[in-house]
Short mmCIF file of C-alpha atoms in Angstrom, two decimals:
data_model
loop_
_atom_site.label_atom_id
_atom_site.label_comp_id
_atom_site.label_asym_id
_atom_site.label_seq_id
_atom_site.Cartn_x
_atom_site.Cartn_y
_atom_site.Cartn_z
CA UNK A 1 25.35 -129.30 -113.10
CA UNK A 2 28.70 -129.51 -111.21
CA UNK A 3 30.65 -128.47 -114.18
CA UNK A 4 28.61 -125.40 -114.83
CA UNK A 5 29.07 -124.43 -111.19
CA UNK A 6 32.72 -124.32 -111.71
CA UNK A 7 31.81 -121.76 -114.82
CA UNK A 8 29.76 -119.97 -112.68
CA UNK A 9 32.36 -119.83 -109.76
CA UNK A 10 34.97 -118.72 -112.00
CA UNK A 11 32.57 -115.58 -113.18
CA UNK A 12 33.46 -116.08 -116.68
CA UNK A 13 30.74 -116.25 -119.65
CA UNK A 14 30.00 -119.16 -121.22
CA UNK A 15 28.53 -121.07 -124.46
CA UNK A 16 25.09 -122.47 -122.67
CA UNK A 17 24.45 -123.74 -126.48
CA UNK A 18 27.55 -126.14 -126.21
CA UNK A 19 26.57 -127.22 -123.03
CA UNK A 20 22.85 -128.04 -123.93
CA UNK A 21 24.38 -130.40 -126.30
CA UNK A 22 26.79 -131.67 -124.40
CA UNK A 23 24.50 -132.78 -122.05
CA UNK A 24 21.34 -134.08 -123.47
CA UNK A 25 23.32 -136.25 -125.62
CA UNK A 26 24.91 -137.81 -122.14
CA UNK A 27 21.68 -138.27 -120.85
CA UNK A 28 19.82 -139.39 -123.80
CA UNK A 29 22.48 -142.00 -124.82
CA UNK A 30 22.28 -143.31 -120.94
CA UNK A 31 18.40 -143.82 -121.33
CA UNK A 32 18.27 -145.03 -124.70
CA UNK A 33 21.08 -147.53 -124.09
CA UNK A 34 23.12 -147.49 -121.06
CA UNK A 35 25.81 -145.18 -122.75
CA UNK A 36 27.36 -142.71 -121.07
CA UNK A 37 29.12 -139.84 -123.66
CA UNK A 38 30.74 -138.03 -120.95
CA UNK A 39 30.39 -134.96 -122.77
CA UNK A 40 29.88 -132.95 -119.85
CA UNK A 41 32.37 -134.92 -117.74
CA UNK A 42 35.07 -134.41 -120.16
CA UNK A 43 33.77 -130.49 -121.26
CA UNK A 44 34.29 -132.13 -125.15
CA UNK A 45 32.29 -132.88 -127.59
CA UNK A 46 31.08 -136.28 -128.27
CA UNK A 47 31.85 -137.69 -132.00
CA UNK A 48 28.25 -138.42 -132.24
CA UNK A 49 27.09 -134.89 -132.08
CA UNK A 50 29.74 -133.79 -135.17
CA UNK A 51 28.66 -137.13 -137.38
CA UNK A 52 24.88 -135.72 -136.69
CA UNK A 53 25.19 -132.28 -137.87
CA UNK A 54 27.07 -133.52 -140.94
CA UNK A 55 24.32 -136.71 -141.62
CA UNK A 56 21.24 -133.84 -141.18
CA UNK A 57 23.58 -131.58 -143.77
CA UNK A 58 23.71 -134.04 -146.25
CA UNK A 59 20.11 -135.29 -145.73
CA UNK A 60 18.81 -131.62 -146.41
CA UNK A 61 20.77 -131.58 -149.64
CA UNK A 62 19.68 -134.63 -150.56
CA UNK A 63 16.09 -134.39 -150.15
CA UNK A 64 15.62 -130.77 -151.38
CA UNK A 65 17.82 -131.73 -154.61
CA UNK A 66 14.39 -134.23 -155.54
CA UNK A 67 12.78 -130.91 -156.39
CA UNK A 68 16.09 -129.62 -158.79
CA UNK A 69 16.31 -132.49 -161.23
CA UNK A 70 19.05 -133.10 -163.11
CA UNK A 71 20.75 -131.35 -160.04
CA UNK A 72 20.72 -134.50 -158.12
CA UNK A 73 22.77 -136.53 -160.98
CA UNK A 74 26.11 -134.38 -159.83
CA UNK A 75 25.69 -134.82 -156.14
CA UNK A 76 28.23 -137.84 -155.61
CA UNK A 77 30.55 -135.68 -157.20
CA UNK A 78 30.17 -132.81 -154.83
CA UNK A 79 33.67 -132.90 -152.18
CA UNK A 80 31.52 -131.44 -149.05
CA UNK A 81 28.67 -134.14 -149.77
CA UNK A 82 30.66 -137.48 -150.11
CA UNK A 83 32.22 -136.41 -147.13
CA UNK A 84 29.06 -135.91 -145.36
CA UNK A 85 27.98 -139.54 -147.08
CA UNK A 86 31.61 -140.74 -145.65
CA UNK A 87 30.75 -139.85 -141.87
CA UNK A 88 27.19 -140.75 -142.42
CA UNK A 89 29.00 -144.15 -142.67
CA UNK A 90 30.49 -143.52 -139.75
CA UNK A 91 27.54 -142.72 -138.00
CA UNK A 92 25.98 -145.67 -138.63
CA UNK A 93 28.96 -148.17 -137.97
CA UNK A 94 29.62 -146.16 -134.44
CA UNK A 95 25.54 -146.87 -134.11
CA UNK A 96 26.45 -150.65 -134.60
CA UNK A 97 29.22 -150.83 -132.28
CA UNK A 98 27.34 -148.99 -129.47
CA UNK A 99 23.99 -151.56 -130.10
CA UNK A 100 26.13 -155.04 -130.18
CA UNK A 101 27.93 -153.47 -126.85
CA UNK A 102 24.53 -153.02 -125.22
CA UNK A 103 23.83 -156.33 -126.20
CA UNK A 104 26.67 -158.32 -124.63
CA UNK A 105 25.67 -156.17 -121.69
CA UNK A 106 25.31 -158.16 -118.39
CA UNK A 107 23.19 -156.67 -115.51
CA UNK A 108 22.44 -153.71 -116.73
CA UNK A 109 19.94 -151.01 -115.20
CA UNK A 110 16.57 -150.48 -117.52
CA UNK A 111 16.46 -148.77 -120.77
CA UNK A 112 14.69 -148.28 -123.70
CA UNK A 113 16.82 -150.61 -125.49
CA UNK A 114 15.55 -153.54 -122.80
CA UNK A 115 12.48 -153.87 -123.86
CA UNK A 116 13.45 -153.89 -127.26
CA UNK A 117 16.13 -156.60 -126.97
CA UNK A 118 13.46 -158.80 -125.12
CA UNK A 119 11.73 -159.33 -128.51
CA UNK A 120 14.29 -158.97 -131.08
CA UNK A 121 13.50 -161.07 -133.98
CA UNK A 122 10.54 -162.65 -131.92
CA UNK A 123 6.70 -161.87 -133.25
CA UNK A 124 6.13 -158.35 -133.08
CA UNK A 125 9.30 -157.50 -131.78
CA UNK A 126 11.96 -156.00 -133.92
CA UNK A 127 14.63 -157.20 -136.46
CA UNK A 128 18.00 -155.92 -135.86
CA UNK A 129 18.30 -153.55 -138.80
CA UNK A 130 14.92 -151.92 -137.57
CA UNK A 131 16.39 -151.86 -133.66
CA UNK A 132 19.38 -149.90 -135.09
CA UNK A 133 17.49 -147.73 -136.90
CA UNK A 134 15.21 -147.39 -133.99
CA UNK A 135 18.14 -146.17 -131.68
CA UNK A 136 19.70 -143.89 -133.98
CA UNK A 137 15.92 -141.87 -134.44
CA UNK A 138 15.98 -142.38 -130.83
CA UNK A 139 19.04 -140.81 -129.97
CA UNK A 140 19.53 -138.19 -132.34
CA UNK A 141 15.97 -137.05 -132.20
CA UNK A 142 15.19 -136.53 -128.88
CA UNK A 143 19.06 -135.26 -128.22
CA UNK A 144 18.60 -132.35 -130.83
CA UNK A 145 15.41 -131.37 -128.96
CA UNK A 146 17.01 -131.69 -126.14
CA UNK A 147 19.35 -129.63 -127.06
CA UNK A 148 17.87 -126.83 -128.64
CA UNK A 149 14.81 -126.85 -126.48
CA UNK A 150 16.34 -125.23 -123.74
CA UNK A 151 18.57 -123.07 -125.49
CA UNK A 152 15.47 -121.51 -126.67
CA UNK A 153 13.81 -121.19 -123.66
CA UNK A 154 16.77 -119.52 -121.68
CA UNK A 155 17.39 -117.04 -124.96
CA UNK A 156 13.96 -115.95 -124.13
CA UNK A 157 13.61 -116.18 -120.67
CA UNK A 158 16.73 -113.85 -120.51
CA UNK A 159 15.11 -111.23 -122.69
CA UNK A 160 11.79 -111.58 -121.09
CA UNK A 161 12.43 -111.07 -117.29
CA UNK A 162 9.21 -110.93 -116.17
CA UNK A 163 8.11 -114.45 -117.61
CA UNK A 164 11.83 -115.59 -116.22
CA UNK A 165 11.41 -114.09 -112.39
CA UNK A 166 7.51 -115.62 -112.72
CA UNK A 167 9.16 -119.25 -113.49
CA UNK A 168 12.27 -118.44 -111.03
CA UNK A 169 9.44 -118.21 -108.44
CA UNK A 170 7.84 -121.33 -109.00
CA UNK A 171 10.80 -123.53 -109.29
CA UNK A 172 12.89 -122.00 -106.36
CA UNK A 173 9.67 -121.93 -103.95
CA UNK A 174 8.95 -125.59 -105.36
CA UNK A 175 12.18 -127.23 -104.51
CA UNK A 176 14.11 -127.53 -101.69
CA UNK A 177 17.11 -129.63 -103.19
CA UNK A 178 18.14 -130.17 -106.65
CA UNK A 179 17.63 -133.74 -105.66
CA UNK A 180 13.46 -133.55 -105.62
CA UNK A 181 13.92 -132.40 -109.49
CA UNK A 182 12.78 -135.52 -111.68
CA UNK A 183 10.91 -136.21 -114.44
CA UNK A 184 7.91 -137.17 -111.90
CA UNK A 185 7.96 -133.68 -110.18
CA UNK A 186 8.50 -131.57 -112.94
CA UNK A 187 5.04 -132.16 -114.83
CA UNK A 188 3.56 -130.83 -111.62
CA UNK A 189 5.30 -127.07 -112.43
CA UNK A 190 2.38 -125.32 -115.14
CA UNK A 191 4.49 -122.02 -115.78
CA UNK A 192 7.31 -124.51 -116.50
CA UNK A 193 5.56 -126.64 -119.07
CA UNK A 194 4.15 -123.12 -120.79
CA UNK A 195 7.87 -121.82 -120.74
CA UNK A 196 8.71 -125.25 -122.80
CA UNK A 197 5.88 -125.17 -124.70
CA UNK A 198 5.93 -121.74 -126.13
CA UNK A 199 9.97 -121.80 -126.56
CA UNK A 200 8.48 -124.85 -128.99
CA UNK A 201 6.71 -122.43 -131.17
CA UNK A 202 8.99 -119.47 -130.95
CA UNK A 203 12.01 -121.53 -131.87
CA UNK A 204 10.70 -124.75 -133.21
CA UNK A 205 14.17 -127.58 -132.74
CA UNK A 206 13.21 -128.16 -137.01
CA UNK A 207 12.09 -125.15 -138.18
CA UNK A 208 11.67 -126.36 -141.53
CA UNK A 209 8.94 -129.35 -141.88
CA UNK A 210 8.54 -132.91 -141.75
CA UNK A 211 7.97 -134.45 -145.70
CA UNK A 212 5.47 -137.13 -146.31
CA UNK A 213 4.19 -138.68 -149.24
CA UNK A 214 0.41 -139.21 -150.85
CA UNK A 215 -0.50 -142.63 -150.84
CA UNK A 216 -1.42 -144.09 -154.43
CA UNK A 217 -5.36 -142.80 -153.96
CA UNK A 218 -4.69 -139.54 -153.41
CA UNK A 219 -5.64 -137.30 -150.33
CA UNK A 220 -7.69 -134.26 -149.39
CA UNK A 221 -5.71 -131.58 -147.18
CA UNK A 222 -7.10 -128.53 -146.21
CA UNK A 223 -9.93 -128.80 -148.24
CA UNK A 224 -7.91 -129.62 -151.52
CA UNK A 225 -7.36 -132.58 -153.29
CA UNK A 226 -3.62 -133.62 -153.53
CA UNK A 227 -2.91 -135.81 -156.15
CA UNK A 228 -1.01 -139.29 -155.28
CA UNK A 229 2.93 -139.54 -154.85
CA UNK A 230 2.94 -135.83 -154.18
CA UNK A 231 5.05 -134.44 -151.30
CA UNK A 232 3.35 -132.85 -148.42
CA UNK A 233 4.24 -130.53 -145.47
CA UNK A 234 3.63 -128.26 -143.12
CA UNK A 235 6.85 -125.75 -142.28
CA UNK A 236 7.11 -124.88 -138.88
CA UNK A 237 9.08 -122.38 -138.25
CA UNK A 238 6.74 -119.96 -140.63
CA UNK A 239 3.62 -121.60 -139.56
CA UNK A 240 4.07 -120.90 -135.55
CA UNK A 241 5.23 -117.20 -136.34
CA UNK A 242 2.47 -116.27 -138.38
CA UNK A 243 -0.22 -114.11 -137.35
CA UNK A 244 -2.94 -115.87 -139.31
CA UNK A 245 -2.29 -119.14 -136.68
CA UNK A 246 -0.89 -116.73 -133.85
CA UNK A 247 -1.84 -113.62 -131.41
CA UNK A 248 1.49 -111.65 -131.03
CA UNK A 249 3.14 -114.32 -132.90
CA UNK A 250 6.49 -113.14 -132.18
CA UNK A 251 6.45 -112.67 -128.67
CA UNK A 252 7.08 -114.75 -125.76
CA UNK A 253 4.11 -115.48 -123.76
CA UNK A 254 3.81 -118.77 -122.03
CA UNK A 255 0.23 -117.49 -120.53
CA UNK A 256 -0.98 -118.17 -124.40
CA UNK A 257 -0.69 -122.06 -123.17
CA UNK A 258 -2.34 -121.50 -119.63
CA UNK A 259 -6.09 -120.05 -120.71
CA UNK A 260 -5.36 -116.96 -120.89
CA UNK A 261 -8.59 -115.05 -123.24
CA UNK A 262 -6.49 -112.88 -125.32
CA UNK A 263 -5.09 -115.91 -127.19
CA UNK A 264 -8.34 -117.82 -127.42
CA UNK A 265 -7.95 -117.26 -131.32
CA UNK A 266 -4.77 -119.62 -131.32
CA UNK A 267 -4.90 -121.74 -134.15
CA UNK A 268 -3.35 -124.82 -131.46
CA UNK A 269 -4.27 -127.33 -134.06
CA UNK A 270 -1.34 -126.06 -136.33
CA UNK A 271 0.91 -126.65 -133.25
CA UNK A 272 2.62 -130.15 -134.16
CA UNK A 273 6.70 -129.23 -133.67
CA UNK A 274 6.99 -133.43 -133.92
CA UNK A 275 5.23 -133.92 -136.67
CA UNK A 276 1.83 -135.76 -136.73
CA UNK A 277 0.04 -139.02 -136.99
CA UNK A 278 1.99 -142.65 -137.09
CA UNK A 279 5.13 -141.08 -138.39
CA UNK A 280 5.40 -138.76 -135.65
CA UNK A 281 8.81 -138.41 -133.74
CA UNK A 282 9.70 -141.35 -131.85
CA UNK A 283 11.84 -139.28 -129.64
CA UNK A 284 9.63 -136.46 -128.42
CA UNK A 285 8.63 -138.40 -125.43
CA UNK A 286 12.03 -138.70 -123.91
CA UNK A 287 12.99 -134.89 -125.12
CA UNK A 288 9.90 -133.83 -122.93
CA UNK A 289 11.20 -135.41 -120.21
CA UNK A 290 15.25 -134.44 -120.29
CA UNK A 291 14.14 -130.95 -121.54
CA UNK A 292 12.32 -130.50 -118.07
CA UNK A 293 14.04 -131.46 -116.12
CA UNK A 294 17.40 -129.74 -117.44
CA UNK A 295 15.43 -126.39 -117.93
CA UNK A 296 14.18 -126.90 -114.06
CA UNK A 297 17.31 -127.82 -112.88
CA UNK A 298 18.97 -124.59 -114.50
CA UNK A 299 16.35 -122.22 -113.14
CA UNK A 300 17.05 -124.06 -109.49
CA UNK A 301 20.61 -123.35 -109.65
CA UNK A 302 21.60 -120.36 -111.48
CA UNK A 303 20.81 -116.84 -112.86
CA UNK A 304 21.96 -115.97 -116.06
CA UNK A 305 22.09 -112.78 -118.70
CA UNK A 306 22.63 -113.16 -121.92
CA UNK A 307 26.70 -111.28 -122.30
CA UNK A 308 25.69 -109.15 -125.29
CA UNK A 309 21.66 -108.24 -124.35
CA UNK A 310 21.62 -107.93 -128.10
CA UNK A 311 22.47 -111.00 -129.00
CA UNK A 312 20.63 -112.67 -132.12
CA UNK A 313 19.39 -116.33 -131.73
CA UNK A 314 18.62 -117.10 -135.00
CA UNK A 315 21.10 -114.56 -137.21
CA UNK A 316 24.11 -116.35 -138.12
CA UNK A 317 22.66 -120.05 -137.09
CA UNK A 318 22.21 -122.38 -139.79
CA UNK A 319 19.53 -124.97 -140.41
CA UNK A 320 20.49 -127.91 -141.73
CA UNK A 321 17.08 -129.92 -140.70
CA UNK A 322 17.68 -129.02 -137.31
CA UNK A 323 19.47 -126.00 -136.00
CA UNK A 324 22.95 -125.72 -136.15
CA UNK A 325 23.65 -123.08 -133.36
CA UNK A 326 26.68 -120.08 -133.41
CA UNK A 327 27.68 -119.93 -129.98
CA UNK A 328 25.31 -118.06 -127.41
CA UNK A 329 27.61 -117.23 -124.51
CA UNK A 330 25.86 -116.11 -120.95
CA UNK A 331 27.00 -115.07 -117.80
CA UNK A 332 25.78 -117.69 -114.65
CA UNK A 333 25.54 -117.11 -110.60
CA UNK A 334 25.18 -119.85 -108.77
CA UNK A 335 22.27 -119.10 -106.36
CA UNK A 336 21.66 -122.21 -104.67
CA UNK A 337 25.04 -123.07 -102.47
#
């Protein structure tokens, strides 16, 4: 937060999307395995977060050109793809680098990669191709959400300021350092979970869906028989703004999540932003936690307006999988010296 306080002491606006990246791939690296990006440190992007954006492009042409056969025949001779392919390559080779590091490691603090290393290639454990595939879901999963999470939230909260004074108030009267913010005393703050958990469905971190494939019997969904090898899915983004599923789908009301009667006829089952059953997103546990406490830790520290109140969060982004954000520039106080 120091280097935002600098921002805010210099009374200039600034891109709170950059930043949300910046940071949640710092601290998700340094959980997963020890890695520090110094993204935030440095006020740069890390390489990782450009090779990302590029891998997701080229994974979002490549899977939707399956449905456009003979389309998919010309792809390797597409310029923009086969460079995408050419830093997916260098995705996975940095990936490499940063696992056999970790593992020469001595003395280390705990991480998720610990555990993992503790087994590797033992019964049960992992092989090392699976461990590096592991960390780069990991990593790149839970940093996105990360990411986007809160730049969701604080587009909203800013053009909601009732629902932003009512989580102000609980935060600010919570805490009486930024120090007592962790991920142990931030699942005691309701509003704040609601906040996080509506900014979920209003701006879903993949807005599209999540593929899977019919197993060779065949498979009843919704009441209909799906034939084997089809694909299956369930888009987000239209699902959690529709009022079939939704009360005032497009507004931003964390009391849906907190009991309040006039959404009792929230179709909550539909709600599954990380997928669903075994294949479900192996980094959604660590983006609850980061996305927390960054979101409290904001709210503790700073008040912020959007520059232009008519700013657009979704007109001009991109999805490629996962949102590719335009800037979003805010003004910031600091309120806590």
């Amino acid at each position: 937060m120091n280097q935002l306080k600098k921002v805010a002491k210099a009374g200039e606006a600034t891109d709170i999307a950059q930043w949300n990246y910046l940071v949640a791939y710092d601290i998700v690296a340094d959980l997963a395995c020890g890695e520090n990006f110094k993204g935030v440190e440095n006020g740069e992007s890390h390489k990782w977060i450009g090779i990302g954006i590029n891998t997701s492009t080229a994974f979002t042409v490549f899977h939707e050109s399956k449905r456009l056969w003979p389309f998919n025949a010309i792809l390797a001779y597409i310029p923009y793809l086969t460079k995408a392919v050419s830093l997916r390559m260098q995705h996975i080779q940095y990936l490499n680098e940063l696992l056999e590091k970790r593992r020469k490691a001595k003395d280390t603090e705990p991480d998720f990669m610990t555990h993992a290393l503790n087994y590797l290639d033992q019964p049960g454990g992992l092989n090392l191709g699976e461990l590096q595939r592991s960390l780069e879901i990991v990593v790149t999963a839970a940093s996105d959400t990360a990411a986007t999470l809160p730049i969701g939230a604080l587009y909203h909260l800013c053009k909601n300021p009732s629902v932003y004074a009512k989580l102000k108030h609980e935060i600010r009267s919570s805490f009486s350092s930024e120090e007592e913010i962790n991920i142990s005393t931030v699942n005691e703050k309701p509003y704040l979970l609601a906040v996080l958990k509506e900014a979920l469905r209003i701006h879903p971190p993949v807005p599209g869906n999540h593929p899977r494939r019919v197993g060779a019997e065949g498979c009843v969904v919704a009441g209909n028989y799906v034939p084997p090898n089809t694909l299956v899915s369930f888009p987000h983004w239209a699902g959690y703004h529709s009022e079939k599923n939704w009360n005032r789908p497009d507004d931003f009301v964390p009391e849906r999540w907190m009991g309040d009667p006039e959404f009792d006829s929230d179709n909550r089952a539909c709600f599954r932003p990380f997928s669903h059953g075994p294949r479900e997103c192996l980094g959604q546990n660590v983006a609850h936690a980061v996305t927390r406490v960054i979101l409290a830790r904001y709210i503790y520290n700073f008040d912020m307006d959007l520059a232009d109140p008519n700013e657009s969060l979704t007109d001009g982004a991109r999805v490629r999988l996962v949102w590719s954000h335009k800037p979003l520039m805010m003004k910031i106080r600091f309120v806590n010296a």
